[in-house]
mmCIF file of C-alpha atoms and ligand atoms in Angstrom:
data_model
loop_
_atom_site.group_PDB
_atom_site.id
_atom_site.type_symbol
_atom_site.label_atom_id
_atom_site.label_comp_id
_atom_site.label_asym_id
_atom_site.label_seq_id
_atom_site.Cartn_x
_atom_site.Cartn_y
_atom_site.Cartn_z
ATOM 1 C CA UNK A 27 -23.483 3.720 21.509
ATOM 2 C CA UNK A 28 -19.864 4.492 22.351
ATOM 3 C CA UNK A 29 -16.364 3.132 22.100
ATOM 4 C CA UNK A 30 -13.344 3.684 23.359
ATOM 5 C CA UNK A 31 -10.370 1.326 21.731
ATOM 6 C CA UNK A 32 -6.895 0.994 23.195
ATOM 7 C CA UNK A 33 -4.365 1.589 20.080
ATOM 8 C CA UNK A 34 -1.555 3.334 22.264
ATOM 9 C CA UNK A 35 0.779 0.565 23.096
ATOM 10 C CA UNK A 36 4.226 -0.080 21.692
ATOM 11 C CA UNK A 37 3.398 -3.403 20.359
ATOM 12 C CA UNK A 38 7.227 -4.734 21.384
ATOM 13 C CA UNK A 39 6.589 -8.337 20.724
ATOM 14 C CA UNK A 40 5.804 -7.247 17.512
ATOM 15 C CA UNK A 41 8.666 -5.640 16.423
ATOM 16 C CA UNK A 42 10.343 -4.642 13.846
ATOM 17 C CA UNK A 43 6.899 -4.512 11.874
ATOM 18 C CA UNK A 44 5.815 -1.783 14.751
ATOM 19 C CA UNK A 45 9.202 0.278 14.847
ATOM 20 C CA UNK A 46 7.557 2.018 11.981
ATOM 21 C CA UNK A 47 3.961 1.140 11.973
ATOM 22 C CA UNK A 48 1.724 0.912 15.491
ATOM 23 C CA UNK A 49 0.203 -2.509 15.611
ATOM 24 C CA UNK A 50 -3.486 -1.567 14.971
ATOM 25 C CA UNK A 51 -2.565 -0.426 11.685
ATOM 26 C CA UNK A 52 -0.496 -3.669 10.049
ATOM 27 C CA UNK A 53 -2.777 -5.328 7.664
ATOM 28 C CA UNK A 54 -4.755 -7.934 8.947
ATOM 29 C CA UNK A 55 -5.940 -9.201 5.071
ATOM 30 C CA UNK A 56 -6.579 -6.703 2.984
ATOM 31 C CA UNK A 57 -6.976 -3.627 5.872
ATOM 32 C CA UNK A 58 -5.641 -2.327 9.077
ATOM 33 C CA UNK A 59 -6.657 -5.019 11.742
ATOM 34 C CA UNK A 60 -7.920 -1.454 13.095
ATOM 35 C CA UNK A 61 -10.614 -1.364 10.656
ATOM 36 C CA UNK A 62 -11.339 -4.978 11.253
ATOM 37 C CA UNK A 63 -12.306 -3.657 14.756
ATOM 38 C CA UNK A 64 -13.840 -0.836 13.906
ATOM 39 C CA UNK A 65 -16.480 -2.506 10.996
ATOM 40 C CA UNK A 66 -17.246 -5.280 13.907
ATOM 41 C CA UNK A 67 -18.627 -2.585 16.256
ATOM 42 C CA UNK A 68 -19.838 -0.790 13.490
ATOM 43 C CA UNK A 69 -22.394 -4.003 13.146
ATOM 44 C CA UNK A 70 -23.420 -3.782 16.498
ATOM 45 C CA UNK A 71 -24.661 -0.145 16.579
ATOM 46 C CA UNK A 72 -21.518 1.775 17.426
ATOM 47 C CA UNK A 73 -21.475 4.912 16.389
ATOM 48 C CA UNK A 74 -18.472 6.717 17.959
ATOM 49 C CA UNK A 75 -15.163 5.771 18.765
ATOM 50 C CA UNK A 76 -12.279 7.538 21.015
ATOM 51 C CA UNK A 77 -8.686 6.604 19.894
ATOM 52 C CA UNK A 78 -6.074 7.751 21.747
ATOM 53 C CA UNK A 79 -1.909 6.810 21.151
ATOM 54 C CA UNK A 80 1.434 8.225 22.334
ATOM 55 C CA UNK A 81 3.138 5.841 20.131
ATOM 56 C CA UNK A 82 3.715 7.208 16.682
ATOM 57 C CA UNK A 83 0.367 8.993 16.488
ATOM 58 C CA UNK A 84 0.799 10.719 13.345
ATOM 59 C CA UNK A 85 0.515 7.892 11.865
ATOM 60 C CA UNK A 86 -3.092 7.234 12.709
ATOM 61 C CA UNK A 87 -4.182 10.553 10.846
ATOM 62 C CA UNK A 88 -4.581 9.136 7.129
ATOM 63 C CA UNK A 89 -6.129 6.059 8.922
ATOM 64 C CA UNK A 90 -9.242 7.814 10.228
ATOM 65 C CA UNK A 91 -9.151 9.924 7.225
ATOM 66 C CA UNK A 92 -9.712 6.717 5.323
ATOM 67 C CA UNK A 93 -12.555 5.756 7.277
ATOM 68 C CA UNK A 94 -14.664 8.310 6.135
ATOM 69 C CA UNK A 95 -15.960 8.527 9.413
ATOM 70 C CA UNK A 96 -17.828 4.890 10.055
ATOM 71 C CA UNK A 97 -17.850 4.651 12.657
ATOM 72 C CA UNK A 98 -17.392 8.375 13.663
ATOM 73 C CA UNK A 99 -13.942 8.511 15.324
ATOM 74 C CA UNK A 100 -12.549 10.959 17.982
ATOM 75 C CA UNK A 101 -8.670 11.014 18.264
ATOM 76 C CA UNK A 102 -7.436 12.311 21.527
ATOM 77 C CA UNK A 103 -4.043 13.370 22.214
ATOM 78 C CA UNK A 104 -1.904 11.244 25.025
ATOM 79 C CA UNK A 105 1.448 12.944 25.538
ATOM 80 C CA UNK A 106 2.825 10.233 27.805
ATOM 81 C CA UNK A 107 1.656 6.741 28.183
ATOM 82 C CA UNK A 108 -1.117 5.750 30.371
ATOM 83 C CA UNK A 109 -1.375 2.200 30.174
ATOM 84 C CA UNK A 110 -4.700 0.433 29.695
ATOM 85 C CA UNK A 111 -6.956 1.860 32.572
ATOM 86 C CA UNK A 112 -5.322 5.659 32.361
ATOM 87 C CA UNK A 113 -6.513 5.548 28.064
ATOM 88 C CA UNK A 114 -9.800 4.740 29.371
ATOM 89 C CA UNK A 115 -10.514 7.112 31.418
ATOM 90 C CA UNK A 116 -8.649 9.488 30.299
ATOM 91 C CA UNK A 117 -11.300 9.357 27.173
ATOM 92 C CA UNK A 118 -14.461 9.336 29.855
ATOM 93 C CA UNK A 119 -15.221 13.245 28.396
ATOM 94 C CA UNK A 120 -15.907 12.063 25.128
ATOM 95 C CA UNK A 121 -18.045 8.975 26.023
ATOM 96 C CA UNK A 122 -20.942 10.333 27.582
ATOM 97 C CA UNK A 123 -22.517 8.844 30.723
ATOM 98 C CA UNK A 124 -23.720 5.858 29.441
ATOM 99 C CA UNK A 125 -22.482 2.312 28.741
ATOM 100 C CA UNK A 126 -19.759 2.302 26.733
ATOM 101 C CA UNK A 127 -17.468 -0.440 25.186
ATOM 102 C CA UNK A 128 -14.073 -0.123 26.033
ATOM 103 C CA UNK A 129 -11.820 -2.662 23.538
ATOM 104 C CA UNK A 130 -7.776 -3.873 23.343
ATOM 105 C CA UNK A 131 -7.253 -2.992 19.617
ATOM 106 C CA UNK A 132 -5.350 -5.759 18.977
ATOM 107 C CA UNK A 133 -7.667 -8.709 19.295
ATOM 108 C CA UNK A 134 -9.566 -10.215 16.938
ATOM 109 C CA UNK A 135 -12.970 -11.538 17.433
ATOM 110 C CA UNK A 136 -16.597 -12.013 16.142
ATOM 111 C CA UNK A 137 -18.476 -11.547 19.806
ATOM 112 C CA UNK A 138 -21.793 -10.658 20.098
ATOM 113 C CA UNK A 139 -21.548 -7.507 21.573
ATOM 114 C CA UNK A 140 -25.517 -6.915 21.016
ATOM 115 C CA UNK A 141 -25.799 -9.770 23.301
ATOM 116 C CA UNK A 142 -23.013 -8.563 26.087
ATOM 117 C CA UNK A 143 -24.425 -5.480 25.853
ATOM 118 C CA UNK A 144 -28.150 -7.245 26.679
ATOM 119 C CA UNK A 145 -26.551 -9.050 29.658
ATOM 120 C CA UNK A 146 -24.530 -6.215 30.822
ATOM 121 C CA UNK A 147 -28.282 -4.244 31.664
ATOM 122 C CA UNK A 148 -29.785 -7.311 32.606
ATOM 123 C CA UNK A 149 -27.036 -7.602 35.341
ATOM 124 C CA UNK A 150 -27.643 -4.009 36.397
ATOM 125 C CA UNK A 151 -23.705 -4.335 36.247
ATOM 126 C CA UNK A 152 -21.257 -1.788 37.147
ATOM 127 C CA UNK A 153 -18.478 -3.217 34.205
ATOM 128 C CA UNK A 154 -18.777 -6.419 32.340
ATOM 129 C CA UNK A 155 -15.885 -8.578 31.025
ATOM 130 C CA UNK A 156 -15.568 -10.721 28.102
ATOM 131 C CA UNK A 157 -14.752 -13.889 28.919
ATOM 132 C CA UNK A 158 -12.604 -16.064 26.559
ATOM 133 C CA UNK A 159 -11.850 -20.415 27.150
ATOM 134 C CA UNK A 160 -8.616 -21.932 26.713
ATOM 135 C CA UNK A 161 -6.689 -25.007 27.609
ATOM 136 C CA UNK A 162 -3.587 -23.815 28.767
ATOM 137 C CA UNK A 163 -4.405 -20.570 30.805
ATOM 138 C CA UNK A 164 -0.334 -20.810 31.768
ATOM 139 C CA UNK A 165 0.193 -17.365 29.631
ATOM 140 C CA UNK A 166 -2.879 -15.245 30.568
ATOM 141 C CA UNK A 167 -3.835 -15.242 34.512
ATOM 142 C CA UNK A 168 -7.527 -16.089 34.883
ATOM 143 C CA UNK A 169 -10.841 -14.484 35.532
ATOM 144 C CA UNK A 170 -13.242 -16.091 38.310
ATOM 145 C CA UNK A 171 -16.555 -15.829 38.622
ATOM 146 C CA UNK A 172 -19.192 -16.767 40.693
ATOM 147 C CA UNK A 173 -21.976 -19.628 39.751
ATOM 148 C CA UNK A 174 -23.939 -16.171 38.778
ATOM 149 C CA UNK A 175 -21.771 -14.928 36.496
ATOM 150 C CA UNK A 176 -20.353 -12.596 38.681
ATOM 151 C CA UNK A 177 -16.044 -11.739 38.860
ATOM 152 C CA UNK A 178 -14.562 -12.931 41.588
ATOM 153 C CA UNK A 179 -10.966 -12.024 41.132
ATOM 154 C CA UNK A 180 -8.055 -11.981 39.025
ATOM 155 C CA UNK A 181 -5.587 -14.325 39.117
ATOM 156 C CA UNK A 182 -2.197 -14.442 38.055
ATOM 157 C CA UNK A 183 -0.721 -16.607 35.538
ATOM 158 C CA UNK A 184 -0.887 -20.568 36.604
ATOM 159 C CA UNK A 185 1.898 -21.963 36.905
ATOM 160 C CA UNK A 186 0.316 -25.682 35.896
ATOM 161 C CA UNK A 187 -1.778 -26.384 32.530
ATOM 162 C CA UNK A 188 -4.705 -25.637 33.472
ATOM 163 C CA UNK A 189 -7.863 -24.493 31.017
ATOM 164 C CA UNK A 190 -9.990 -21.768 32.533
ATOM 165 C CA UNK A 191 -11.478 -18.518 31.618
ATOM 166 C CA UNK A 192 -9.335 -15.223 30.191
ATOM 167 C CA UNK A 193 -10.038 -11.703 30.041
ATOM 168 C CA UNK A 194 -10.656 -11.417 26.404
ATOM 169 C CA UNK A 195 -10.347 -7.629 26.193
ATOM 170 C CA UNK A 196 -13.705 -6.249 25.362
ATOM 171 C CA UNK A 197 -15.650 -4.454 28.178
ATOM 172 C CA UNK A 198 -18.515 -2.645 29.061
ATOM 173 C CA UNK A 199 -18.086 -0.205 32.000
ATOM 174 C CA UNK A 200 -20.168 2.095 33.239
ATOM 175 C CA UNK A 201 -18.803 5.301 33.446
ATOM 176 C CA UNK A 202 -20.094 5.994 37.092
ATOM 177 C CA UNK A 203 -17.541 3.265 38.146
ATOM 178 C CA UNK A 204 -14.559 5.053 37.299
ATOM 179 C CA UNK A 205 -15.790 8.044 39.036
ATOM 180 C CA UNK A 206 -12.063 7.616 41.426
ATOM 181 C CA UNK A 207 -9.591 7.823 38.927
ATOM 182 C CA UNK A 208 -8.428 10.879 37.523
ATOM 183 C CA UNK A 209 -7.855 11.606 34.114
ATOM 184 C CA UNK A 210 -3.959 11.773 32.957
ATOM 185 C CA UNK A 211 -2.623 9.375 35.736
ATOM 186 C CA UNK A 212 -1.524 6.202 34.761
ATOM 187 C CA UNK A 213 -3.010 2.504 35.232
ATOM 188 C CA UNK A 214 -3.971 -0.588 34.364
ATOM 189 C CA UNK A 215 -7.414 -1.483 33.564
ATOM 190 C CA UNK A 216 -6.797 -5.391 34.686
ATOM 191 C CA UNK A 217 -4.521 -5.556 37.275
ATOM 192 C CA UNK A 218 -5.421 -1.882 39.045
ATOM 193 C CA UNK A 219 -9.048 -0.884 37.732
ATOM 194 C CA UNK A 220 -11.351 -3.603 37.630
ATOM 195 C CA UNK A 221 -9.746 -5.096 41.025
ATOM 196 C CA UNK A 222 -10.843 -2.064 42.622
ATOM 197 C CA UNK A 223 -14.272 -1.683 41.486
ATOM 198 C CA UNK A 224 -14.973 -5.235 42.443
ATOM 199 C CA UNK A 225 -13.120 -4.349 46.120
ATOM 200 C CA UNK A 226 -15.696 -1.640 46.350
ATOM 201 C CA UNK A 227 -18.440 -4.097 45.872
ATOM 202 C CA UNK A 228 -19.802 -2.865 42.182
ATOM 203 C CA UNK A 229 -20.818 -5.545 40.668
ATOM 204 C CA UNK A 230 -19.031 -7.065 37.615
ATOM 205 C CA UNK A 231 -19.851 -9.704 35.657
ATOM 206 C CA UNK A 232 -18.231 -11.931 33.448
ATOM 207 C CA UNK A 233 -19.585 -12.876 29.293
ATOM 208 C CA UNK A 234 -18.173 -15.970 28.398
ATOM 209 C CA UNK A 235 -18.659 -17.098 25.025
ATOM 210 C CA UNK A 236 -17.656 -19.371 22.208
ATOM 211 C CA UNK A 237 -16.610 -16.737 19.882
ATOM 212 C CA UNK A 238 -13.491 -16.630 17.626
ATOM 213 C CA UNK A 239 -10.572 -14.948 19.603
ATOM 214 C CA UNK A 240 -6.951 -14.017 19.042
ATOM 215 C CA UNK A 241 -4.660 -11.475 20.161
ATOM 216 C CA UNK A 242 -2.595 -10.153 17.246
ATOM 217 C CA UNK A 243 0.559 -9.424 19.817
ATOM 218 C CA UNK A 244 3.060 -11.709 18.349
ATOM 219 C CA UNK A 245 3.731 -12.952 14.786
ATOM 220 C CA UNK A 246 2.780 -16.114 15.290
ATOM 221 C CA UNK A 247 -0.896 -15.028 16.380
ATOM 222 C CA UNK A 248 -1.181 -12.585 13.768
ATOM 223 C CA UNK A 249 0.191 -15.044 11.420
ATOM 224 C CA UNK A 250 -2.298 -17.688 12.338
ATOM 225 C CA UNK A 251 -5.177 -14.727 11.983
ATOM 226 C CA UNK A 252 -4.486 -14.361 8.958
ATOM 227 C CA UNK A 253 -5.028 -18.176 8.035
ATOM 228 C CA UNK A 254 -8.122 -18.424 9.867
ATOM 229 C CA UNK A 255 -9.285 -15.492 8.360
ATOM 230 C CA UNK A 256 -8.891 -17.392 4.818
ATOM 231 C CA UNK A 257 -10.495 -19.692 6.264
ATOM 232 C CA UNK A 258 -12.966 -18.013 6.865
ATOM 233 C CA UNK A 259 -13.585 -19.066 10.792
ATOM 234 C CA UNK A 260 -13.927 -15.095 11.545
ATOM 235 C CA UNK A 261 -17.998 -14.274 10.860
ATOM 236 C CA UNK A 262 -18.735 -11.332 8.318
ATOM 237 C CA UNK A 263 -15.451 -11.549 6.233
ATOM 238 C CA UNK A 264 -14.958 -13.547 3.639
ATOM 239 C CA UNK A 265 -11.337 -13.951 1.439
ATOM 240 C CA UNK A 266 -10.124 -16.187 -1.462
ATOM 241 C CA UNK A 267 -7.168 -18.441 -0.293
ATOM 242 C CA UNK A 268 -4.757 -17.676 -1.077
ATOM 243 C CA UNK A 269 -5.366 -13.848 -0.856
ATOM 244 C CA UNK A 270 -3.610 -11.338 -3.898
ATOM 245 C CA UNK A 271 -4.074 -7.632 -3.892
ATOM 246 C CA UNK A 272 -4.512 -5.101 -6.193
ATOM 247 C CA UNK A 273 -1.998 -4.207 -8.188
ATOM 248 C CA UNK A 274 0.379 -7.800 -6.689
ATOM 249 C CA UNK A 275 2.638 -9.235 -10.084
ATOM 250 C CA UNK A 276 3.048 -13.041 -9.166
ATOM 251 C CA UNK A 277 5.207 -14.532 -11.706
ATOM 252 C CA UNK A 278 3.448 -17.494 -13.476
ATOM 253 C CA UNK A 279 5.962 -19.766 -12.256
ATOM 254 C CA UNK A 280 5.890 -18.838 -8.695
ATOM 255 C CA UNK A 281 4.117 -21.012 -6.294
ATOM 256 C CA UNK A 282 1.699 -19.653 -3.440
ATOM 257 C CA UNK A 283 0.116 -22.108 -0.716
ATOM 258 C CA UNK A 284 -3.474 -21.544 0.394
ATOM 259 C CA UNK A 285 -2.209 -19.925 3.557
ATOM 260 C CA UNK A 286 -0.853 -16.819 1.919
ATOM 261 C CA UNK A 287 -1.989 -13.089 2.012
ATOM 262 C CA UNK A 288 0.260 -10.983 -0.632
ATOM 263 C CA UNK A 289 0.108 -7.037 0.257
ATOM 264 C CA UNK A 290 -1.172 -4.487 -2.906
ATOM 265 C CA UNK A 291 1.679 -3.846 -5.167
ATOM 266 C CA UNK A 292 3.610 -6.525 -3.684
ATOM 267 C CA UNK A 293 6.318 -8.858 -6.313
ATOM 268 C CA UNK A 294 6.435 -12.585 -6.046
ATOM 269 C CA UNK A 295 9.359 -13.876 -9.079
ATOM 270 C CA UNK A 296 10.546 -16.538 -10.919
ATOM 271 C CA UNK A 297 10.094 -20.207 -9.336
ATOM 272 C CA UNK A 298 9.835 -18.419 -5.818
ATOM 273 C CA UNK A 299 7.549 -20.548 -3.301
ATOM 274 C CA UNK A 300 5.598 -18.632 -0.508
ATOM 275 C CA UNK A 301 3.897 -20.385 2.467
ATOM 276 C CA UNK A 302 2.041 -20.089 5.509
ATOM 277 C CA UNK A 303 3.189 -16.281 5.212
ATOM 278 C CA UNK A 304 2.017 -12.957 4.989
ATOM 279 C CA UNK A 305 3.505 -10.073 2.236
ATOM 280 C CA UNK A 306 2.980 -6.694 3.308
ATOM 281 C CA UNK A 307 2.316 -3.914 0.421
ATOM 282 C CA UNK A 308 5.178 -3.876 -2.154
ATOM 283 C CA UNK A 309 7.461 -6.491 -0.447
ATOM 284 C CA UNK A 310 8.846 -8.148 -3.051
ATOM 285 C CA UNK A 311 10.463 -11.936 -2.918
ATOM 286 C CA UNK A 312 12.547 -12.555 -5.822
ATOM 287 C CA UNK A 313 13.115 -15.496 -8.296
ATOM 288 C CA UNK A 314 13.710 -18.440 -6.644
ATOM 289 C CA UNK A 315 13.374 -17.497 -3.262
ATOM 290 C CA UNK A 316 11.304 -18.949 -0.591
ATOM 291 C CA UNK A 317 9.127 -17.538 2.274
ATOM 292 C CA UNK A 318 7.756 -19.539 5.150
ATOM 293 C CA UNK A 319 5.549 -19.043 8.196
ATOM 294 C CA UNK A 320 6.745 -15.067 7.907
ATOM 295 C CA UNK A 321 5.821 -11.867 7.495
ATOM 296 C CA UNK A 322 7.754 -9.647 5.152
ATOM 297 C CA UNK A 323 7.051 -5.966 5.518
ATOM 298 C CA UNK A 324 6.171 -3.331 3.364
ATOM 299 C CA UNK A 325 8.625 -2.893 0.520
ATOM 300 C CA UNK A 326 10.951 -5.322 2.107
ATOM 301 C CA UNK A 327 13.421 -7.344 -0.545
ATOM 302 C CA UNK A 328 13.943 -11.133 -0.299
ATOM 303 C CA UNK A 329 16.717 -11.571 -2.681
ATOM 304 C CA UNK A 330 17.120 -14.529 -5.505
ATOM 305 C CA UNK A 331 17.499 -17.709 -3.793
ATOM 306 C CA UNK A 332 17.178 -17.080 -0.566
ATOM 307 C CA UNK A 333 15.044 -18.769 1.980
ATOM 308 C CA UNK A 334 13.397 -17.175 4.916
ATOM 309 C CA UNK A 335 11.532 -19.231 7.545
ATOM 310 C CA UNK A 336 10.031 -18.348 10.518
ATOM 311 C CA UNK A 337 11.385 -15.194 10.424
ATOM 312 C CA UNK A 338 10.018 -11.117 10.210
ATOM 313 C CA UNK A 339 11.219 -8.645 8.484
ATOM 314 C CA UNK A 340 10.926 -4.995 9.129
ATOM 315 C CA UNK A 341 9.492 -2.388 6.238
ATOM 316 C CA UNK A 342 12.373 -1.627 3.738
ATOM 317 C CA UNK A 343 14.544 -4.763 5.159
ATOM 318 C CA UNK A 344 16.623 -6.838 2.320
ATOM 319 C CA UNK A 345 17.924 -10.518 2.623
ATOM 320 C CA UNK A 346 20.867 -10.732 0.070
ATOM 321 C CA UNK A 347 20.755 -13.037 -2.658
ATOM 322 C CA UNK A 348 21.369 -16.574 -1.416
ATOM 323 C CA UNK A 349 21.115 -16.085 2.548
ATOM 324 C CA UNK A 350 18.975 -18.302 4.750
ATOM 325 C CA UNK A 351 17.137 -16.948 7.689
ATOM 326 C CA UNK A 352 15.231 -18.793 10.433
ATOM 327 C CA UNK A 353 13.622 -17.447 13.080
ATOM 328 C CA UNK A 354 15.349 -13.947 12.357
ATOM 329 C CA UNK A 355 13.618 -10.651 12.643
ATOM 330 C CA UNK A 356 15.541 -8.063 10.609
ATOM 331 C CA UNK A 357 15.148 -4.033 11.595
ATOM 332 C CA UNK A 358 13.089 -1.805 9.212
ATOM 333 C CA UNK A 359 15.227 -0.857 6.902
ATOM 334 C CA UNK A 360 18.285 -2.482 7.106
ATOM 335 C CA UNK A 361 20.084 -5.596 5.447
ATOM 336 C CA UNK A 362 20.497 -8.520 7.006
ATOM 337 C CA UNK A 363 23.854 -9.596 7.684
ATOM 338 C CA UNK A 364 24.308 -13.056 9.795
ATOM 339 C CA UNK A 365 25.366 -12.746 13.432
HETATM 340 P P1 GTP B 410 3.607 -5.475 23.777
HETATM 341 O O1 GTP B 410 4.591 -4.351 23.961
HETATM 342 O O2 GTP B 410 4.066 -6.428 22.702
HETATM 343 O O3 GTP B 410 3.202 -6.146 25.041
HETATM 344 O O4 GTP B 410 2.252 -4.859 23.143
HETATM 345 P P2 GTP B 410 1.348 -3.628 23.628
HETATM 346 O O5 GTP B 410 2.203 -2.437 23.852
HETATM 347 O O6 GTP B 410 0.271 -3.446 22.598
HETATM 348 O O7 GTP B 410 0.748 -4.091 25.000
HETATM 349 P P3 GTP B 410 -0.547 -4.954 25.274
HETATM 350 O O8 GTP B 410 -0.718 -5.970 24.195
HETATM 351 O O9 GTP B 410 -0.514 -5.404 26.667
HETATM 352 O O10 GTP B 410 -1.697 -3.854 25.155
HETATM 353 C C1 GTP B 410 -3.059 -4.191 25.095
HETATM 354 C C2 GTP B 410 -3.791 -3.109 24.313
HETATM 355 O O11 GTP B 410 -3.713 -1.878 25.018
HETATM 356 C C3 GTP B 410 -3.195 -2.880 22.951
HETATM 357 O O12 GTP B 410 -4.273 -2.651 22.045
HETATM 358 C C4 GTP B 410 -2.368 -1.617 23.121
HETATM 359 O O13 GTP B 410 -2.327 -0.841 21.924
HETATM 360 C C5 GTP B 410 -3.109 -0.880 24.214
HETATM 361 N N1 GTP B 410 -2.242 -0.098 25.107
HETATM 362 C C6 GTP B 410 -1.233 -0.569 25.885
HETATM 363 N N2 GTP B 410 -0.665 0.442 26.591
HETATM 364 C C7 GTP B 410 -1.342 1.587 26.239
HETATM 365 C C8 GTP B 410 -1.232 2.968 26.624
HETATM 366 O O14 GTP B 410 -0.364 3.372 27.424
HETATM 367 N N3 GTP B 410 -2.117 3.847 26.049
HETATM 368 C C9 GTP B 410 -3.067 3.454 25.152
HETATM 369 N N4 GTP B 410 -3.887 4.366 24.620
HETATM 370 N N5 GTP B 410 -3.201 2.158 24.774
HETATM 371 C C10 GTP B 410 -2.359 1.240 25.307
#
């Protein structure tokens, strides 16, 4: 079985952490949330990957490297961006003429995609689309289906709450039904591809499940993965609470909540209190200092005393001694200076 997983995107909500590192490879824990994506279809027979990024690709290099090739992945070069639909089939050489999975690679989720798979053949279906529930469908535009199963049409964001069924960004497509779009022009799988196979009558189907679900796009969702992940509402990994790498000094007189993941190498002082936060590799957060529902990058300095709350900080960014930030996000490598 086959995959191909969207990694190419700028990730602009989630800046500064991404002006240096593409989202799929922050830490989600104690790996790239990449590798949380990868081990998942690893479980349910995967074999073989396709990545494909114009956005800092070197970067992915000591990544797959890392993987030591589990499951195998194929890194394809995309010289200009070619939004969701163009990555996907612009990787159709390498995925066979089978099924294949086709995945955002910056969602989260434990679905069964033995089962999806199972339904997907069942259905004789020409794509098939996770389906996630929410309550307040307002941000997401929602997916309809029939009383089959079967995908109506996309909608575009409600303007009322309303709850409702989201594309959750795991798909199975069969390559025959992107036999009309050519490689290297650009699209998007949701709002161009999949309305035109179901236009053309293919049938597509819909798997709604219960499964955990988040998209790691902002900090607040990839904060709030990170505390779920603790505790431990995300099947097949487990974590202390709070989480400490190797290699992490915390002071003895330091405090850490439960909600707390601190990077490898990373330096909590003196009577500094962390919480609700994540530290990325060697940030360090000085003596007295306090960190709240944040995420400090890697190697990024919150100075003695100084309090930083709801805020993000870019790799290499310092707070100066003393300063209090909320709701900031300071560049990679620069020090914060108020407005
Ligand atoms: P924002 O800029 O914050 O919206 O994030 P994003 O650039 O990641 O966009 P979005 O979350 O809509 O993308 C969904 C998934 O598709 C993510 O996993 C992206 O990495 C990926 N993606 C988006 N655009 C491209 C593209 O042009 N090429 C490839 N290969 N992947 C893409």
């Amino acid at each position: 079985m086959k995959a191909v997983v969207l990694v190419g995107g700028e990730g602009t909500r989630m800046r500064p952490l991404t002006e240096t590192m593409p989202k799929p490879l922050l830490p989600l824990v104690d790996r790239p949330s990449l590798s949380h994506v990868l081990d998942h279809l690893g479980r349910h027979g995967v074999t073989e990957v396709v990545l494909s990024s114009p956005y800092l690709e070197e970067t992915f290099a000591p990544f797959i490297e890392s993987r030591r090739g589990h499951p195998r992945v194929t890194w394809i070069t995309e010289a200009a961006p070619l939004g969701t639909g163009g990555a996907i089939v612009n990787a159709l050489d390498q995925l066979g003429t089978e099924p294949f999975f086709a995945l955002n690679g910056d969602i989260l989720t434990d679905l069964d995609l033995t089962t999806m798979l199972a339904k997907h053949r069942e259905h004789g279906a020409a794509a098939t689309i996770a389906l996630h529930r929410v309550d307040d469908a307002r941000p997401f535009g929602l997916v309809i289906t029939d009383a089959d199963g079967r995908v109506e049409e996309f909608r575009e964001k409600p303007a009322d709450l309303i709850p409702g069924e989201i594309n959750a960004g795991t798909y199975l497509i069969d390559p025959s039904a992107l036999d009309r779009w050519e490689p290297g022009e650009a699209s998007s799988i949701e709002r161009e591809v999949f309305p035109a196979i179901i236009a053309s009558g293919s049938p597509v189907y819909g798997f709604p499940s219960d499964a955990y679900w988040l998209d790691l796009g902002t900090p607040e969702n990839y904060l709030q993965a990170h505390f779920d992940m603790l505790e431990g509402k995300v099947h097949d990994v487990t974590y202390a609470a709070p989480w400490v790498g190797e290699g992490a000094e915390i002071d003895l007189r330091a405090h850490l909540g439960r909600w707390v993941a601190i990077g490898p190498g990373a330096l909590v002082g003196p009577g500094a209190q962390i919480d609700d936060s994540v530290l990325h590799p060697g940030a360090r957060v000085l003596a007295g200092a306090t960190v709240v529902r944040s995420v400090i990058g890697a190697g990024a300095e919150v100075g003695d005393g100084a309090t930083v709350e709801d805020s993000v900080l870019g790799q290499g960014a310092v707070v100066p001694d003393g300063y209090a930030l909320q709701g900031e996000r300071v560049s990679s490598g620069t020090t914060y200076r108020p407005a």
